[in-house]
Tab-separated table of C-alpha atoms in Angstrom:
chain	number	residue	atom	x	y	z
B	1	MET	CA	8.309	-65.542	26.123
B	2	LEU	CA	11.432	-63.743	26.328
B	3	ASN	CA	12.249	-61.094	25.612
B	4	HIS	CA	16.356	-59.845	25.685
B	5	ILE	CA	19.137	-58.336	23.989
B	6	VAL	CA	22.330	-57.004	23.700
B	7	ILE	CA	23.713	-55.095	21.415
B	8	MET	CA	27.526	-53.677	20.994
B	9	GLY	CA	28.056	-50.137	19.201
B	10	ARG	CA	29.688	-46.987	19.937
B	11	LEU	CA	27.469	-43.605	20.694
B	12	THR	CA	26.033	-40.916	18.131
B	13	ARG	CA	25.645	-38.500	20.499
B	14	ASP	CA	26.239	-37.739	24.018
B	15	PRO	CA	23.936	-39.051	26.071
B	16	GLU	CA	21.185	-37.450	26.747
B	17	LEU	CA	20.053	-36.885	31.121
B	18	ARG	CA	16.557	-35.486	31.959
B	19	THR	CA	14.131	-36.099	34.709
B	20	THR	CA	10.608	-37.346	34.944
B	21	GLN	CA	7.903	-35.197	37.122
B	22	SER	CA	8.520	-37.482	39.615
B	23	GLY	CA	12.091	-36.703	40.605
B	24	VAL	CA	13.188	-40.232	37.655
B	25	SER	CA	16.456	-40.084	35.849
B	26	VAL	CA	15.709	-42.062	32.587
B	27	ALA	CA	18.528	-41.302	30.163
B	28	SER	CA	18.501	-41.781	26.552
B	29	PHE	CA	21.030	-42.825	23.006
B	30	THR	CA	21.965	-44.092	20.089
B	31	VAL	CA	24.628	-46.714	19.427
B	32	ALA	CA	25.279	-46.958	16.466
B	33	VAL	CA	25.726	-51.055	15.254
B	34	ASP	CA	27.056	-52.371	12.621
B	35	ARG	CA	25.902	-55.900	11.462
B	36	ASP	CA	27.973	-59.454	11.281
B	37	TYR	CA	27.622	-59.148	7.103
B	38	GLY	CA	28.107	-57.098	4.505
B	39	SER	CA	26.116	-56.215	1.409
B	40	ARG	CA	26.306	-59.446	-1.540
B	41	ASP	CA	28.545	-57.124	-3.863
B	42	GLY	CA	31.454	-57.114	-1.065
B	43	GLY	CA	30.611	-53.524	0.044
B	44	GLU	CA	31.237	-52.177	3.191
B	45	ARG	CA	28.932	-53.564	6.153
B	46	GLN	CA	25.427	-51.837	7.349
B	47	THR	CA	24.916	-50.191	10.321
B	48	ASP	CA	21.790	-49.673	12.232
B	49	PHE	CA	21.366	-46.884	14.585
B	50	ILE	CA	19.660	-48.496	17.925
B	51	ASP	CA	18.219	-46.052	20.566
B	52	VAL	CA	18.010	-46.729	23.857
B	53	VAL	CA	16.255	-45.932	26.988
B	54	ALA	CA	18.326	-46.022	30.673
B	55	TRP	CA	16.735	-45.752	33.582
B	56	ARG	CA	17.453	-44.090	38.178
B	57	GLN	CA	21.237	-45.927	38.743
B	58	THR	CA	21.491	-46.832	35.029
B	59	GLY	CA	21.054	-44.071	32.929
B	60	GLU	CA	23.013	-41.475	35.611
B	61	PHE	CA	25.801	-43.748	35.687
B	62	VAL	CA	25.694	-43.849	31.122
B	63	SER	CA	24.745	-40.155	31.096
B	64	LYS	CA	28.231	-39.769	34.183
B	65	TYR	CA	31.019	-42.438	32.100
B	66	PHE	CA	29.274	-42.464	28.592
B	67	HIS	CA	29.381	-39.713	25.074
B	68	LYS	CA	29.586	-39.647	22.274
B	69	GLY	CA	32.176	-42.195	20.052
B	70	SER	CA	32.421	-44.441	22.901
B	71	MET	CA	31.865	-48.546	22.672
B	72	ILE	CA	29.521	-49.203	25.428
B	73	VAL	CA	27.744	-53.054	25.040
B	74	VAL	CA	23.949	-52.712	26.462
B	75	SER	CA	21.708	-55.336	27.448
B	76	GLY	CA	17.640	-55.041	27.743
B	77	ARG	CA	14.763	-55.641	25.699
B	78	LEU	CA	13.437	-54.784	23.367
B	79	GLN	CA	10.112	-52.691	23.026
B	80	SER	CA	7.863	-50.797	21.024
B	81	ARG	CA	5.952	-47.475	21.629
B	82	LYS	CA	2.657	-45.876	19.575
B	83	TRP	CA	2.951	-42.630	19.513
B	84	GLN	CA	0.378	-39.909	17.248
B	85	ASP	CA	3.560	-37.542	14.764
B	86	ARG	CA	2.356	-34.013	13.638
B	87	ASP	CA	-0.501	-35.094	10.738
B	88	GLY	CA	-1.942	-37.151	13.001
B	89	ASN	CA	-0.647	-40.740	11.304
B	90	ASN	CA	-0.266	-43.491	14.452
B	91	ARG	CA	3.830	-44.148	14.077
B	92	THR	CA	5.671	-47.155	16.177
B	93	SER	CA	9.009	-46.695	17.508
B	94	TRP	CA	11.340	-49.399	18.537
B	95	GLU	CA	13.489	-49.050	21.365
B	96	ILE	CA	15.937	-51.520	24.112
B	97	ASN	CA	15.103	-50.572	27.354
B	98	ALA	CA	18.587	-50.994	29.524
B	99	ASP	CA	18.639	-52.977	32.184
B	100	ASN	CA	22.123	-53.030	32.556
B	101	VAL	CA	25.083	-51.115	30.388
B	102	TYR	CA	28.690	-52.337	30.493
B	103	PHE	CA	32.662	-50.942	29.234
B	104	GLY	CA	32.783	-51.601	25.650
B	105	GLU	CA	36.238	-50.939	25.910
B	106	SER	CA	38.838	-50.426	28.310
B	107	ARG	CA	40.226	-46.737	28.459
B	108	ALA	CA	43.132	-47.858	27.062
B	109	SER	CA	41.876	-48.806	24.079
B	110	ALA	CA	40.194	-45.908	23.923
B	111	ASN	CA	42.806	-43.449	24.827
B	112	ASN	CA	45.343	-45.402	21.981
B	113	GLY	CA	41.647	-44.538	18.984
B	114	GLY	CA	41.293	-40.956	20.189
B	115	SER	CA	37.563	-42.305	20.471
B	116	TYR	CA	37.187	-40.060	23.906
B	117	SER	CA	39.660	-39.183	27.178
B	118	ARG	CA	38.221	-38.956	30.292
B	119	ASP	CA	39.670	-37.732	33.500
B	120	GLU	CA	37.312	-39.188	36.038
B	121	GLY	CA	39.964	-42.394	36.944
B	122	GLY	CA	40.920	-46.396	35.093
B	123	TYR	CA	37.968	-48.113	34.647
B	124	ALA	CA	38.038	-51.502	32.795
B	125	ASN	CA	34.080	-53.314	30.925
B	126	ASN	CA	32.737	-53.167	33.948
B	127	SER	CA	29.171	-52.941	34.511
B	128	TYR	CA	26.261	-51.204	36.381
B	129	ALA	CA	23.286	-53.058	36.839
B	130	ASN	CA	19.740	-51.407	38.027
B	131	ASN	CA	20.336	-53.433	40.999
B	132	ASN	CA	22.962	-50.786	41.998
B	133	SER	CA	25.845	-53.438	42.489
B	134	TYR	CA	29.147	-52.884	39.873
B	135	SER	CA	30.372	-55.958	38.964
B	136	GLY	CA	32.841	-57.237	36.049
B	137	SER	CA	36.537	-58.142	35.707
B	138	TYR	CA	38.120	-58.353	39.163
B	139	SER	CA	41.856	-57.192	38.526
B	140	GLY	CA	43.201	-58.731	41.992
B	141	SER	CA	43.654	-54.477	43.129
B	142	GLY	CA	40.067	-55.634	45.942
B	143	ASN	CA	38.295	-52.437	43.800
B	144	TYR	CA	34.735	-54.244	42.530
B	145	GLY	CA	33.946	-50.250	41.574
B	146	ALA	CA	33.542	-49.161	38.562
B	147	TYR	CA	36.332	-45.926	38.534
B	148	ASP	CA	39.337	-46.087	40.897
B	149	SER	CA	40.548	-42.343	41.610
B	150	GLY	CA	44.466	-44.109	41.755
B	151	ARG	CA	44.593	-44.041	45.325
B	152	GLN	CA	46.248	-46.845	47.323
B	153	GLN	CA	44.397	-49.828	46.867
B	154	SER	CA	44.804	-52.162	51.159
B	155	ALA	CA	46.044	-55.007	51.577
B	156	PRO	CA	42.913	-57.843	50.226
B	157	ALA	CA	40.506	-58.816	53.994
B	158	PRO	CA	41.404	-61.967	55.703
B	159	SER	CA	40.188	-64.696	54.554
B	160	ALA	CA	36.809	-65.880	56.799
B	161	PHE	CA	38.046	-69.437	56.922
B	162	ALA	CA	40.841	-71.330	59.508
B	163	GLU	CA	43.190	-74.723	59.423
B	164	LEU	CA	41.453	-77.062	61.167
B	165	ASP	CA	43.963	-78.652	63.899
B	166	ASP	CA	44.451	-82.242	62.266
B	167	GLY	CA	45.478	-83.388	66.177
B	168	ASP	CA	42.653	-86.658	66.639
B	169	GLY	CA	42.980	-87.368	63.393
B	170	GLU	CA	38.287	-87.161	63.950
B	171	LEU	CA	36.154	-84.782	61.718
B	172	PRO	CA	35.204	-81.859	63.088
B	173	PHE	CA	31.072	-83.278	62.689
């Protein structure tokens, strides 16, 4: 069986970062996602509001770099949670348990659109996963992180490969 979902939208409010009794960080937030199609009468597209939960470092990352209005891409799994309301009625809530989160827009486009302004430095379309590794688009500057404080970049490391001498024409193995 496969349970994988990817959504892209804007945060409806700042992420709420909490800590469990065992010390595990968890962030919860809601993403407004437009549907790909409008109504039959040509009206506006409908928007779905999807609850998301991000655990551990992913939740801390979301809490630090995203806020209300930020464009976000969430990759994870859809899960249901059963609970009882105050009247004792059984309820079911659906939410995404985030495995990876990505910036949905570059800092420049976010600032031009007026949706947010951050002081942390230049980050663009990178992601953070539960495995504590950064990934994303490589800009050629040698920095893979989600955040660049503006420091001078060092020269790339020398290659681990060396040219072979063609001296005797035989292969080296």
